[in-house]
Short mmCIF file of C-alpha atoms in Angstrom, two decimals:
data_model
loop_
_atom_site.label_atom_id
_atom_site.label_comp_id
_atom_site.label_asym_id
_atom_site.label_seq_id
_atom_site.Cartn_x
_atom_site.Cartn_y
_atom_site.Cartn_z
CA MET A 579 -10.45 -58.41 -28.54
CA ARG A 580 -11.82 -54.33 -28.74
CA LYS A 581 -9.28 -51.43 -28.91
CA PRO A 582 -9.70 -48.99 -26.32
CA HIS A 583 -10.96 -45.86 -27.34
CA PHE A 584 -8.22 -42.86 -28.05
CA HIS A 585 -10.20 -40.22 -25.95
CA THR A 586 -10.40 -42.87 -22.80
CA THR A 587 -6.38 -43.91 -23.66
CA ILE A 588 -5.64 -39.93 -23.41
CA PHE A 589 -8.34 -39.43 -20.30
CA MET A 590 -5.87 -42.56 -18.30
CA PHE A 591 -3.12 -40.84 -19.23
CA LEU A 592 -4.46 -37.57 -18.05
CA LEU A 593 -5.20 -39.57 -14.69
CA LEU A 594 -1.86 -41.38 -14.34
CA PHE A 595 0.34 -38.18 -15.24
CA PRO A 596 -1.12 -34.74 -13.80
CA VAL A 597 1.42 -33.03 -13.24
CA LEU A 598 5.38 -33.20 -15.38
CA SER A 599 7.87 -31.38 -13.60
CA LEU A 600 10.20 -29.72 -15.71
CA ALA A 601 13.75 -31.04 -15.76
CA THR A 602 14.65 -27.00 -15.27
CA ASP A 603 13.89 -24.18 -12.81
CA THR A 604 13.73 -21.48 -15.80
CA ILE A 605 10.84 -20.10 -18.14
CA THR A 606 11.76 -18.29 -21.29
CA PRO A 607 10.39 -15.88 -23.79
CA THR A 608 9.75 -19.38 -25.69
CA THR A 609 9.36 -21.50 -22.94
CA PRO A 610 6.66 -21.83 -21.12
CA ILE A 611 4.63 -23.44 -18.31
CA THR A 612 0.93 -25.03 -18.22
CA VAL A 613 -1.11 -25.91 -15.80
CA ASN A 614 0.39 -28.98 -16.18
CA GLN A 615 3.53 -28.19 -16.13
CA THR A 616 5.94 -26.98 -13.05
CA LEU A 617 9.74 -25.63 -12.38
CA VAL A 618 11.43 -26.92 -9.82
CA SER A 619 14.02 -25.24 -8.43
CA ASN A 620 17.98 -26.08 -8.90
CA GLN A 621 18.19 -28.75 -5.57
CA GLN A 622 14.51 -29.97 -5.06
CA VAL A 623 13.68 -27.34 -2.49
CA PHE A 624 10.94 -25.66 -4.07
CA GLU A 625 8.37 -26.23 -6.51
CA LEU A 626 6.39 -23.19 -8.27
CA GLY A 627 3.78 -24.02 -10.43
CA PHE A 628 -0.48 -24.16 -11.30
CA PHE A 629 -2.43 -24.89 -8.11
CA SER A 630 -6.23 -25.38 -7.09
CA LEU A 631 -7.78 -25.66 -4.23
CA ASP A 632 -11.53 -26.00 -5.60
CA ASN A 633 -12.24 -29.79 -3.91
CA ASN A 634 -15.47 -29.88 -5.93
CA ASN A 635 -13.12 -30.59 -8.68
CA ASN A 636 -14.21 -28.04 -10.81
CA ASN A 637 -11.17 -26.44 -11.18
CA ASN A 638 -12.35 -22.95 -12.15
CA ASN A 639 -9.87 -21.29 -10.16
CA TRP A 640 -6.39 -21.50 -11.35
CA TYR A 641 -3.50 -20.07 -9.39
CA ILE A 642 0.66 -19.50 -9.76
CA GLY A 643 2.19 -20.34 -6.83
CA ILE A 644 5.49 -21.15 -5.45
CA TRP A 645 5.49 -24.54 -2.09
CA TYR A 646 7.74 -27.14 -1.02
CA LYS A 647 9.30 -29.43 -3.31
CA GLN A 648 9.56 -32.43 -0.74
CA ILE A 649 6.20 -30.93 1.82
CA GLU A 650 3.48 -32.41 2.56
CA PRO A 651 0.34 -31.38 2.31
CA LYS A 652 1.19 -28.46 -0.16
CA THR A 653 2.70 -24.88 2.24
CA TYR A 654 2.17 -22.53 -0.21
CA VAL A 655 4.60 -19.67 0.25
CA TRP A 656 3.95 -17.72 -2.27
CA VAL A 657 0.89 -16.67 -5.08
CA ALA A 658 0.74 -14.65 -7.90
CA ASN A 659 -2.76 -13.67 -8.64
CA ARG A 660 -4.06 -14.44 -5.83
CA GLY A 661 -7.06 -12.30 -6.54
CA ASN A 662 -7.21 -12.44 -9.51
CA PRO A 663 -7.46 -16.46 -10.76
CA VAL A 664 -7.25 -17.47 -14.49
CA ASN A 665 -10.59 -19.77 -15.21
CA SER A 666 -9.55 -21.89 -17.14
CA SER A 667 -7.06 -25.05 -17.70
CA SER A 668 -5.06 -23.01 -20.11
CA GLY A 669 -3.62 -20.55 -18.41
CA LYS A 670 0.22 -19.90 -19.69
CA LEU A 671 2.97 -18.44 -17.41
CA THR A 672 5.32 -16.43 -19.96
CA ILE A 673 7.88 -13.76 -20.65
CA GLY A 674 5.87 -11.42 -22.34
CA GLY A 675 7.09 -9.16 -25.20
CA ASN A 676 7.89 -6.65 -22.83
CA GLY A 677 10.33 -8.61 -20.50
CA ASN A 678 7.51 -8.67 -17.77
CA ILE A 679 7.26 -12.43 -16.56
CA ILE A 680 2.88 -12.73 -17.73
CA LEU A 681 -0.21 -14.97 -17.09
CA PHE A 682 -1.86 -15.67 -19.44
CA ASN A 683 -5.67 -15.94 -18.99
CA GLN A 684 -7.90 -18.02 -22.34
CA PRO A 685 -7.39 -16.32 -24.07
CA GLU A 686 -4.20 -14.68 -24.07
CA THR A 687 -5.50 -11.72 -21.77
CA ALA A 688 -3.37 -11.80 -18.90
CA VAL A 689 -4.03 -11.27 -15.44
CA TRP A 690 -1.42 -11.17 -13.50
CA THR A 691 2.82 -9.03 -14.50
CA SER A 692 5.51 -8.13 -12.75
CA ASN A 693 5.38 -5.15 -13.96
CA ASP A 694 8.92 -3.77 -14.82
CA SER A 695 8.88 -0.76 -16.43
CA ASN A 696 12.76 -0.69 -17.43
CA HIS A 697 12.22 -3.04 -20.68
CA SER A 698 16.28 -1.39 -21.61
CA VAL A 699 17.08 -5.20 -21.99
CA ARG A 700 14.41 -6.70 -24.65
CA ALA A 701 12.48 -9.37 -23.78
CA VAL A 702 14.49 -12.31 -25.70
CA LYS A 703 17.11 -11.59 -23.22
CA ARG A 704 15.69 -12.35 -19.90
CA VAL A 705 14.94 -15.55 -18.03
CA ALA A 706 12.26 -15.90 -14.56
CA GLN A 707 14.21 -18.52 -12.68
CA LEU A 708 13.14 -20.50 -9.89
CA LEU A 709 15.99 -20.56 -6.88
CA ASP A 710 16.60 -22.77 -3.51
CA SER A 711 15.80 -20.27 -1.94
CA GLY A 712 12.23 -19.60 -2.54
CA ASN A 713 13.23 -16.78 -5.18
CA PHE A 714 11.23 -16.44 -8.35
CA VAL A 715 13.66 -13.64 -9.77
CA LEU A 716 13.32 -11.87 -13.23
CA ARG A 717 16.70 -11.40 -14.58
CA PRO A 718 19.02 -11.50 -17.73
CA LYS A 719 20.19 -13.87 -19.78
CA GLY A 720 23.40 -15.56 -18.89
CA ASP A 721 23.57 -12.90 -15.37
CA GLU A 722 22.91 -14.45 -12.10
CA ARG A 723 23.84 -12.34 -9.37
CA PRO A 724 21.67 -10.66 -7.37
CA GLU A 725 22.28 -7.01 -8.53
CA SER A 726 21.02 -7.41 -11.75
CA TYR A 727 17.45 -8.99 -10.80
CA ILE A 728 14.97 -7.06 -12.45
CA TRP A 729 11.27 -8.25 -10.79
CA GLU A 730 11.44 -10.29 -7.05
CA SER A 731 9.19 -12.75 -5.55
CA PHE A 732 11.16 -11.86 -2.06
CA LYS A 733 10.24 -8.18 -2.85
CA ASN A 734 6.84 -8.28 -3.89
CA LEU A 735 4.90 -9.95 -0.68
CA THR A 736 2.26 -12.19 0.21
CA ASP A 737 1.55 -14.19 3.46
CA THR A 738 5.21 -16.01 4.19
CA LEU A 739 7.78 -14.58 5.49
CA LEU A 740 10.61 -16.33 4.03
CA PRO A 741 14.69 -16.26 5.34
CA GLY A 742 16.16 -13.89 2.97
CA MET A 743 12.86 -11.82 2.92
CA ARG A 744 12.78 -8.38 4.44
CA LEU A 745 9.91 -7.06 5.92
CA GLY A 746 9.97 -3.09 6.78
CA TRP A 747 10.29 -0.40 4.44
CA ASP A 748 12.78 0.67 2.00
CA ARG A 749 14.14 3.80 1.80
CA LYS A 750 15.20 3.23 -1.82
CA THR A 751 11.74 2.76 -3.28
CA GLY A 752 9.46 4.22 -0.62
CA VAL A 753 7.93 1.30 -0.43
CA ASN A 754 6.84 -0.35 2.58
CA ARG A 755 6.42 -3.92 2.14
CA PHE A 756 4.24 -6.54 4.63
CA LEU A 757 2.46 -9.81 4.97
CA ARG A 758 -1.28 -10.56 4.40
CA SER A 759 -2.83 -13.51 4.76
CA TRP A 760 -5.17 -15.19 3.22
CA LYS A 761 -9.12 -14.07 2.98
CA SER A 762 -9.97 -18.73 3.77
CA GLY A 763 -8.30 -21.95 2.79
CA MET A 764 -9.75 -22.40 0.35
CA ASP A 765 -9.33 -18.49 -0.67
CA PRO A 766 -5.70 -17.00 -1.63
CA GLY A 767 -7.05 -14.02 -1.60
CA SER A 768 -5.51 -10.47 0.69
CA SER A 769 -7.44 -10.72 3.43
CA SER A 770 -7.99 -8.06 6.53
CA TYR A 771 -5.44 -9.33 8.54
CA THR A 772 -1.29 -8.43 7.61
CA PHE A 773 1.39 -8.20 9.92
CA LYS A 774 3.65 -4.85 8.88
CA MET A 775 6.30 -2.71 10.54
CA ASN A 776 5.21 0.88 11.59
CA VAL A 777 8.00 2.95 11.42
CA ASP A 778 7.00 6.11 12.65
CA GLY A 779 9.28 6.87 15.77
CA PHE A 780 11.27 3.02 16.82
CA PRO A 781 9.98 0.76 14.86
CA GLU A 782 7.20 -1.45 15.34
CA ILE A 783 5.75 -4.50 14.48
CA PHE A 784 1.73 -4.59 14.69
CA LEU A 785 -0.79 -6.58 13.41
CA SER A 786 -4.11 -5.90 12.75
CA ALA A 787 -7.36 -6.70 11.37
CA TRP A 788 -9.16 -3.63 10.22
CA VAL A 789 -6.61 -1.74 10.63
CA LYS A 790 -7.28 -1.93 14.40
CA PRO A 791 -3.55 -3.65 16.45
CA VAL A 792 -4.32 -7.03 18.37
CA PHE A 793 -0.87 -7.75 18.62
CA ARG A 794 2.01 -5.28 18.92
CA SER A 795 5.56 -5.89 19.20
CA GLY A 796 6.70 -3.26 21.56
CA PRO A 797 9.83 -0.52 20.50
CA TRP A 798 12.89 -2.41 19.37
CA ASN A 799 15.46 -1.87 21.86
CA GLY A 800 18.30 -2.22 19.73
CA ARG A 801 18.73 -5.74 20.71
CA ARG A 802 15.21 -7.27 20.76
CA PHE A 803 10.96 -6.39 20.36
CA SER A 804 10.96 -3.94 24.11
CA GLY A 805 7.29 -6.41 24.05
CA VAL A 806 8.28 -9.88 23.29
CA PRO A 807 9.70 -11.49 26.06
CA THR A 808 13.27 -13.22 25.67
CA SER A 809 13.18 -16.42 23.87
CA ARG A 810 14.79 -19.29 24.65
CA GLY A 811 16.19 -22.89 23.76
CA VAL A 812 17.11 -22.81 20.20
CA ARG A 813 17.50 -20.26 18.76
CA LEU A 814 16.15 -20.73 15.24
CA MET A 815 15.63 -17.14 13.46
CA GLU A 816 17.45 -13.64 13.73
CA LEU A 817 15.90 -10.05 12.83
CA TRP A 818 18.47 -8.08 11.87
CA PHE A 819 18.15 -4.39 11.22
CA VAL A 820 20.32 -3.66 7.47
CA ASN A 821 20.18 -0.64 5.49
CA ASN A 822 18.08 0.25 3.13
CA TYR A 823 15.30 -1.83 4.89
CA VAL A 824 13.98 -2.07 8.17
CA LEU A 825 14.11 -5.77 8.83
CA ARG A 826 15.44 -9.10 7.84
CA ILE A 827 13.97 -12.40 8.95
CA GLU A 828 17.55 -14.46 8.67
CA ILE A 829 17.18 -19.08 10.00
#
């Protein structure tokens, strides 16, 4: 009986096991993830890894994203390199020598980085962890306190606002955080649609297309946005104003 060809055997293995979920929620400088690997948060709520939206199975464009682990089809809530895809299946997400989270293309070309300029903590003493909140954080090894986070996805918004994220003006850093939609269902690149807090005068939310408002919430009156009717029934979320941020969403 003829034995299966070695390459055929490997091909069948990849078909049956296309993605390997690592038994960890953390990457280190010595344990990166590649295209066929993912991180899973501790309580199996969120998953992080490479994904491709190519229906033709060419898989020429790969992105690093976060999605709900238990929901099908995949619901992407954050994308790192949304405007700069990895163009081969040889991509790698790791912690680089400068201590940043870095997404590498082939051959070892960085296409995205967490861009932290504080290098007081050596790379070998840093880890990147996916939390059950959906937050992907860069922190010192052995220190899980939120105040020790060096970088976090919750402060680098894409198109989705998750519980715990903050939308609006950060008075400490001078950054106005807002949402920007995908270009299309097949392209996570940034489109012209934005969901942004206007902080000139009384805080107000604007949904805009090409900078032109298509919806406005009305000014905040101390209890709610004046242009939004009072919701009825079960309250699914609450909006809070806090010291350093204009708006926070809570479930």
